[in-house]
Amino acid sequence: MGEPKVGVEGLSVEDCRKLLGEGKITESLEGLRRLEQIDPDQASLHHYLGVALHLAGRSGEALSHFERAHALEPEQSVIYQNQSIALLVAGRLDEAAEAARAAIRLRPDNVGGYVNLALAQIRLGQHVQARQTLLQGLDMAPGHPGLLTQAGHLAIELGDWSEAEKLVA
């Protein structure tokens, strides 16, 4: 596949990903935009552009980049997982649930898809399904903070603290 392309200031997609992890969203976004001008056909570039735009509060704009990343690499579960959060923020709950399901289908051992699906299901009022999703995730990763957080959200929605105790027991 050759050497990774670098932007004007010598940043690679991996450098920009690291900047995102450090909370340097503006710098990452600038680097990713430069890279997009050089080589617009990298799935990871569009994936991280989607993530950066979402983190910058521009979730609606991020969605086209997630779609482009899917077109380039349709079997990457993490793209669907991150897209599901941007869809949730954009208010597209059914699509968010579908993206989370795709993440789970592609990588059933990754708990993040279960966390995002449960969040979408709770917001959709699909409490029975959310409970089942949480139980599946907690079966794989007991005590996982994201799953426990969603279990708490479900308990609040249901007004049932005994149910929350069952989910986290």
Coordinates of N, CA and C in Angstrom, one line a residue:
M1 N 0.8 -1.2 0.0 CA 0.0 0.0 0.0 C 0.9 1.2 0.0
G2 N 2.2 1.1 0.2 CA 3.0 2.3 0.2 C 3.1 3.0 1.5
E3 N 3.9 4.1 1.4 CA 4.1 5.0 2.6 C 2.8 5.7 2.9
P4 N 2.6 6.0 4.2 CA 1.4 6.8 4.5 C 1.6 8.2 4.0
K5 N 0.5 8.8 3.5 CA 0.6 10.2 3.0 C 0.6 11.1 4.2
V6 N 1.4 12.2 4.1 CA 1.4 13.2 5.2 C 1.0 14.5 4.6
G7 N 0.4 15.3 5.6 CA -0.1 16.6 5.2 C 1.0 17.7 5.1
V8 N 0.6 18.9 4.9 CA 1.5 20.0 4.7 C 2.4 20.1 5.8
E9 N 2.0 20.0 7.1 CA 2.8 20.1 8.2 C 3.4 18.8 8.7
G10 N 3.4 17.8 7.8 CA 4.0 16.5 8.1 C 3.1 15.6 9.0
L11 N 1.8 15.9 9.1 CA 1.0 15.1 9.9 C 0.4 13.9 9.1
S12 N 0.4 12.7 9.7 CA -0.2 11.6 9.1 C -1.6 11.4 9.7
V13 N -2.4 10.5 9.1 CA -3.7 10.2 9.7 C -3.5 9.8 11.2
E14 N -2.5 8.9 11.4 CA -2.3 8.4 12.7 C -1.9 9.6 13.7
D15 N -1.1 10.5 13.2 CA -0.8 11.7 14.0 C -2.1 12.5 14.4
C16 N -3.0 12.6 13.4 CA -4.3 13.3 13.7 C -5.1 12.5 14.7
R17 N -5.1 11.2 14.6 CA -5.9 10.4 15.5 C -5.3 10.6 16.9
K18 N -4.0 10.7 17.1 CA -3.4 10.9 18.4 C -3.8 12.3 18.9
L19 N -3.8 13.3 18.0 CA -4.2 14.6 18.4 C -5.7 14.6 19.0
L20 N -6.5 13.8 18.3 CA -7.9 13.7 18.8 C -7.9 13.1 20.2
G21 N -7.1 12.1 20.4 CA -7.0 11.5 21.8 C -6.5 12.4 22.8
E22 N -5.7 13.4 22.4 CA -5.2 14.4 23.3 C -6.2 15.6 23.5
G23 N -7.3 15.5 22.8 CA -8.3 16.6 22.9 C -8.0 17.8 22.0
K24 N -7.0 17.6 21.1 CA -6.6 18.7 20.2 C -7.4 18.6 18.9
I25 N -8.7 18.9 19.0 CA -9.7 18.6 17.9 C -9.4 19.6 16.8
T26 N -9.2 20.8 17.0 CA -9.0 21.8 15.9 C -7.7 21.4 15.2
E27 N -6.6 21.1 15.8 CA -5.4 20.8 15.2 C -5.6 19.5 14.3
S28 N -6.3 18.5 14.9 CA -6.5 17.3 14.2 C -7.3 17.5 12.9
L29 N -8.4 18.3 13.1 CA -9.3 18.6 12.0 C -8.5 19.3 10.9
E30 N -7.7 20.3 11.2 CA -6.9 21.0 10.2 C -6.0 20.0 9.5
G31 N -5.3 19.1 10.2 CA -4.4 18.2 9.6 C -5.2 17.2 8.7
L32 N -6.3 16.8 9.1 CA -7.1 15.8 8.3 C -7.7 16.5 7.1
R33 N -8.0 17.8 7.2 CA -8.5 18.5 6.0 C -7.4 18.6 4.9
R34 N -6.1 18.9 5.4 CA -5.0 18.9 4.5 C -4.8 17.6 3.8
L35 N -4.8 16.5 4.6 CA -4.7 15.2 4.1 C -5.7 14.8 3.1
E36 N -6.9 15.3 3.3 CA -8.0 15.0 2.4 C -7.8 15.6 1.0
Q37 N -7.1 16.8 1.0 CA -6.7 17.4 -0.3 C -5.6 16.6 -1.0
I38 N -4.8 15.9 -0.3 CA -3.7 15.1 -0.9 C -4.2 13.8 -1.3
D39 N -4.9 13.1 -0.5 CA -5.4 11.7 -0.8 C -6.8 11.5 -0.2
P40 N -7.8 11.8 -1.0 CA -9.2 11.7 -0.4 C -9.7 10.3 -0.3
D41 N -9.0 9.3 -0.7 CA -9.5 7.9 -0.8 C -9.0 7.0 0.3
Q42 N -8.8 7.5 1.5 CA -8.4 6.7 2.6 C -9.6 6.6 3.6
A43 N -10.0 5.4 3.9 CA -11.1 5.2 4.8 C -10.8 5.7 6.2
S44 N -9.6 5.5 6.7 CA -9.2 6.0 8.0 C -9.3 7.5 8.1
L45 N -8.9 8.2 7.0 CA -9.0 9.6 6.9 C -10.4 10.1 7.1
H46 N -11.3 9.5 6.4 CA -12.8 9.9 6.5 C -13.3 9.5 7.8
H47 N -12.9 8.4 8.3 CA -13.4 8.0 9.7 C -13.0 9.0 10.7
Y48 N -11.7 9.4 10.7 CA -11.3 10.4 11.7 C -11.8 11.8 11.5
L49 N -12.0 12.1 10.2 CA -12.7 13.4 9.9 C -14.1 13.4 10.5
G50 N -14.8 12.2 10.4 CA -16.1 12.1 11.0 C -16.0 12.3 12.5
V51 N -15.1 11.6 13.1 CA -14.9 11.7 14.6 C -14.6 13.1 15.0
A52 N -13.6 13.8 14.3 CA -13.2 15.1 14.6 C -14.4 16.1 14.5
L53 N -15.1 16.0 13.4 CA -16.2 16.9 13.2 C -17.3 16.7 14.3
H54 N -17.5 15.4 14.6 CA -18.5 15.2 15.7 C -18.0 15.8 17.0
L55 N -16.8 15.6 17.4 CA -16.2 16.1 18.6 C -16.2 17.7 18.6
A56 N -16.2 18.2 17.4 CA -16.2 19.7 17.2 C -17.7 20.2 17.3
G57 N -18.6 19.3 17.5 CA -20.0 19.7 17.6 C -20.7 19.8 16.3
R58 N -20.1 19.2 15.2 CA -20.6 19.3 13.9 C -21.0 17.9 13.4
S59 N -21.9 17.2 14.2 CA -22.2 15.8 14.0 C -22.9 15.6 12.6
G60 N -23.8 16.5 12.3 CA -24.4 16.4 11.0 C -23.5 16.4 9.8
E61 N -22.5 17.2 9.9 CA -21.4 17.3 8.8 C -20.5 16.1 8.9
A62 N -20.4 15.5 10.0 CA -19.5 14.3 10.2 C -20.1 13.1 9.4
L63 N -21.4 13.0 9.3 CA -22.0 11.8 8.7 C -21.6 11.4 7.3
S64 N -21.4 12.4 6.5 CA -21.0 12.1 5.1 C -19.6 11.5 5.1
H65 N -18.7 11.9 6.1 CA -17.4 11.3 6.1 C -17.5 9.8 6.6
F66 N -18.4 9.5 7.6 CA -18.5 8.1 8.0 C -19.0 7.3 6.8
E67 N -20.0 7.9 6.0 CA -20.5 7.1 4.8 C -19.4 6.9 3.8
R68 N -18.5 7.9 3.6 CA -17.4 7.7 2.7 C -16.4 6.6 3.2
A69 N -16.2 6.6 4.5 CA -15.3 5.6 5.1 C -15.9 4.2 4.9
H70 N -17.3 4.1 5.0 CA -17.9 2.8 4.8 C -17.8 2.4 3.3
A71 N -17.9 3.3 2.4 CA -17.8 3.0 1.0 C -16.4 2.4 0.7
L72 N -15.4 3.0 1.4 CA -14.0 2.5 1.1 C -13.6 1.3 1.9
E73 N -14.2 1.1 3.1 CA -13.9 -0.1 3.9 C -15.2 -0.5 4.6
P74 N -16.0 -1.3 4.0 CA -17.3 -1.6 4.5 C -17.3 -2.5 5.7
E75 N -16.2 -3.2 6.0 CA -16.2 -4.2 7.1 C -15.5 -3.7 8.3
Q76 N -15.4 -2.4 8.5 CA -14.7 -1.8 9.7 C -15.8 -1.5 10.8
S77 N -15.9 -2.3 11.8 CA -16.9 -2.1 12.8 C -16.7 -0.8 13.6
V78 N -15.5 -0.3 13.8 CA -15.3 0.9 14.6 C -15.9 2.1 13.9
I79 N -15.9 2.1 12.6 CA -16.5 3.2 11.8 C -18.0 3.3 12.1
Y80 N -18.7 2.1 12.1 CA -20.1 2.1 12.4 C -20.4 2.5 13.9
Q81 N -19.5 2.0 14.8 CA -19.6 2.3 16.2 C -19.5 3.8 16.4
N82 N -18.6 4.5 15.8 CA -18.5 5.9 16.0 C -19.6 6.7 15.2
Q83 N -20.0 6.2 14.1 CA -21.1 6.8 13.3 C -22.3 6.8 14.2
S84 N -22.6 5.7 14.9 CA -23.8 5.6 15.7 C -23.9 6.7 16.7
I85 N -22.8 7.2 17.3 CA -22.9 8.3 18.2 C -23.2 9.6 17.5
A86 N -22.6 9.8 16.4 CA -22.9 11.1 15.6 C -24.4 11.1 15.2
L87 N -24.9 9.9 14.8 CA -26.3 9.8 14.4 C -27.2 10.1 15.6
L88 N -26.8 9.6 16.8 CA -27.6 9.9 18.0 C -27.7 11.4 18.3
V89 N -26.5 12.0 18.2 CA -26.5 13.5 18.4 C -27.3 14.2 17.4
A90 N -27.3 13.7 16.2 CA -28.0 14.4 15.1 C -29.5 14.1 15.2
G91 N -29.9 13.2 16.1 CA -31.3 12.9 16.3 C -31.9 11.8 15.4
R92 N -31.0 11.1 14.8 CA -31.4 10.1 13.8 C -31.3 8.7 14.6
L93 N -32.2 8.5 15.5 CA -32.1 7.4 16.4 C -32.2 6.0 15.8
D94 N -33.1 5.8 14.8 CA -33.2 4.5 14.2 C -32.0 4.2 13.4
E95 N -31.4 5.2 12.7 CA -30.2 4.9 12.0 C -29.0 4.7 13.0
A96 N -29.0 5.4 14.1 CA -28.0 5.1 15.1 C -28.0 3.7 15.6
A97 N -29.2 3.2 15.9 CA -29.4 1.8 16.3 C -28.9 0.8 15.2
E98 N -29.2 1.1 13.9 CA -28.7 0.3 12.8 C -27.2 0.3 12.7
A99 N -26.6 1.4 12.9 CA -25.1 1.5 12.8 C -24.5 0.7 14.0
A100 N -25.1 0.8 15.2 CA -24.6 0.1 16.3 C -24.7 -1.4 16.0
R101 N -25.9 -1.8 15.5 CA -26.1 -3.3 15.1 C -25.0 -3.7 14.1
A102 N -24.7 -2.9 13.1 CA -23.7 -3.2 12.2 C -22.3 -3.4 12.8
A103 N -22.0 -2.6 13.8 CA -20.8 -2.7 14.5 C -20.7 -4.0 15.3
I104 N -21.8 -4.4 15.9 CA -21.9 -5.7 16.6 C -21.8 -6.9 15.7
R105 N -22.5 -6.8 14.5 CA -22.4 -7.8 13.5 C -21.0 -8.1 13.1
L106 N -20.3 -7.0 12.8 CA -18.9 -7.1 12.3 C -17.9 -7.5 13.4
R107 N -18.2 -7.1 14.6 CA -17.3 -7.4 15.7 C -18.0 -7.7 17.0
P108 N -18.6 -8.8 17.1 CA -19.5 -9.1 18.3 C -18.7 -9.1 19.6
D109 N -17.4 -9.2 19.6 CA -16.7 -9.2 20.8 C -16.3 -7.8 21.3
N110 N -16.7 -6.7 20.6 CA -16.4 -5.4 21.0 C -17.6 -4.8 21.7
V111 N -17.4 -4.5 23.0 CA -18.5 -4.0 23.8 C -19.0 -2.6 23.4
G112 N -18.2 -1.8 22.7 CA -18.7 -0.5 22.3 C -20.0 -0.5 21.5
G113 N -20.1 -1.5 20.6 CA -21.3 -1.5 19.8 C -22.6 -1.8 20.7
Y114 N -22.4 -2.6 21.8 CA -23.5 -2.8 22.7 C -23.9 -1.6 23.5
V115 N -22.9 -0.9 23.9 CA -23.1 0.4 24.6 C -23.9 1.3 23.8
N116 N -23.5 1.5 22.5 CA -24.2 2.5 21.6 C -25.5 2.0 21.2
L117 N -25.7 0.7 21.0 CA -27.0 0.2 20.7 C -28.0 0.4 21.9
A118 N -27.5 0.1 23.1 CA -28.4 0.3 24.3 C -28.8 1.7 24.4
L119 N -27.9 2.6 24.2 CA -28.2 4.1 24.3 C -29.3 4.4 23.3
A120 N -29.1 4.0 22.0 CA -30.1 4.3 21.0 C -31.5 3.7 21.4
Q121 N -31.4 2.4 21.9 CA -32.7 1.8 22.2 C -33.4 2.5 23.4
I122 N -32.6 2.9 24.3 CA -33.2 3.7 25.5 C -33.9 4.9 25.0
R123 N -33.2 5.7 24.1 CA -33.7 6.9 23.6 C -35.0 6.7 22.7
L124 N -35.0 5.5 22.1 CA -36.2 5.1 21.2 C -37.3 4.6 22.1
G125 N -37.1 4.4 23.4 CA -38.1 3.8 24.2 C -38.2 2.3 24.1
Q126 N -37.2 1.7 23.6 CA -37.2 0.2 23.4 C -36.5 -0.4 24.6
H127 N -37.2 -0.3 25.8 CA -36.6 -0.7 27.0 C -36.3 -2.2 27.1
V128 N -37.2 -3.0 26.7 CA -37.0 -4.5 26.7 C -35.7 -4.8 25.9
Q129 N -35.7 -4.3 24.7 CA -34.5 -4.5 23.8 C -33.2 -4.0 24.4
A130 N -33.3 -2.8 25.0 CA -32.1 -2.2 25.7 C -31.6 -3.1 26.8
R131 N -32.5 -3.6 27.6 CA -32.1 -4.5 28.7 C -31.4 -5.7 28.1
Q132 N -32.0 -6.3 27.1 CA -31.4 -7.5 26.5 C -30.0 -7.2 25.9
T133 N -29.8 -6.0 25.3 CA -28.5 -5.6 24.8 C -27.5 -5.4 25.9
L134 N -28.0 -4.8 27.0 CA -27.1 -4.6 28.1 C -26.7 -6.0 28.7
L135 N -27.6 -6.9 28.8 CA -27.3 -8.2 29.4 C -26.3 -8.9 28.5
Q136 N -26.4 -8.8 27.2 CA -25.4 -9.5 26.3 C -24.1 -8.8 26.5
G137 N -24.0 -7.5 26.6 CA -22.7 -6.9 26.7 C -22.1 -7.2 28.1
L138 N -22.9 -7.1 29.1 CA -22.4 -7.4 30.5 C -22.0 -8.8 30.7
D139 N -22.6 -9.7 29.9 CA -22.2 -11.1 29.9 C -20.7 -11.2 29.4
M140 N -20.4 -10.4 28.4 CA -19.0 -10.4 27.8 C -18.0 -9.7 28.7
A141 N -18.5 -8.6 29.2 CA -17.6 -7.6 30.0 C -18.3 -7.2 31.3
P142 N -18.4 -8.1 32.3 CA -19.0 -7.7 33.5 C -18.3 -6.4 34.1
G143 N -19.1 -5.5 34.6 CA -18.5 -4.3 35.2 C -18.0 -3.2 34.2
H144 N -18.3 -3.4 32.9 CA -17.9 -2.4 31.9 C -18.5 -1.1 32.2
P145 N -17.8 0.0 32.4 CA -18.3 1.3 32.8 C -19.4 1.8 31.8
G146 N -19.2 1.7 30.5 CA -20.2 2.2 29.6 C -21.5 1.4 29.6
L147 N -21.4 0.1 29.8 CA -22.6 -0.7 29.9 C -23.3 -0.4 31.2
L148 N -22.6 -0.2 32.3 CA -23.2 0.1 33.6 C -23.8 1.5 33.6
T149 N -23.2 2.4 32.8 CA -23.8 3.8 32.7 C -25.1 3.7 32.0
Q150 N -25.2 2.9 30.9 CA -26.5 2.7 30.2 C -27.5 2.0 31.0
A151 N -27.0 1.0 31.8 CA -28.0 0.4 32.8 C -28.6 1.4 33.7
G152 N -27.8 2.3 34.1 CA -28.3 3.4 35.0 C -29.3 4.3 34.3
H153 N -29.0 4.6 33.0 CA -30.0 5.4 32.2 C -31.3 4.6 32.0
L154 N -31.2 3.3 31.8 CA -32.4 2.5 31.6 C -33.2 2.5 32.9
A155 N -32.5 2.4 34.1 CA -33.2 2.4 35.3 C -33.9 3.7 35.6
I156 N -33.3 4.8 35.2 CA -33.9 6.1 35.3 C -35.2 6.2 34.4
E157 N -35.0 5.7 33.2 CA -36.2 5.7 32.3 C -37.3 4.9 32.8
L158 N -37.0 3.8 33.4 CA -38.0 2.9 33.9 C -38.5 3.3 35.3
G159 N -37.7 4.1 36.0 CA -38.0 4.4 37.4 C -37.9 3.2 38.3
D160 N -37.0 2.3 37.9 CA -37.0 1.0 38.6 C -35.5 0.7 39.0
W161 N -35.2 1.0 40.3 CA -33.8 0.8 40.7 C -33.5 -0.7 41.0
S162 N -34.6 -1.5 41.3 CA -34.3 -2.9 41.5 C -33.9 -3.5 40.2
E163 N -34.4 -3.0 39.1 CA -34.0 -3.5 37.8 C -32.5 -3.2 37.5
A164 N -32.1 -2.0 37.9 CA -30.7 -1.6 37.7 C -29.8 -2.5 38.5
E165 N -30.2 -2.8 39.7 CA -29.4 -3.7 40.5 C -29.3 -5.1 39.9
K166 N -30.3 -5.6 39.2 CA -30.2 -6.9 38.5 C -29.3 -6.8 37.4
L167 N -29.3 -5.7 36.6 CA -28.4 -5.5 35.5 C -26.9 -5.5 35.9
V168 N -26.6 -4.9 37.0 CA -25.3 -4.7 37.4 C -24.8 -5.8 38.4
A169 N -25.6 -6.6 38.8 CA -25.3 -7.7 39.7 C -24.4 -8.8 39.1

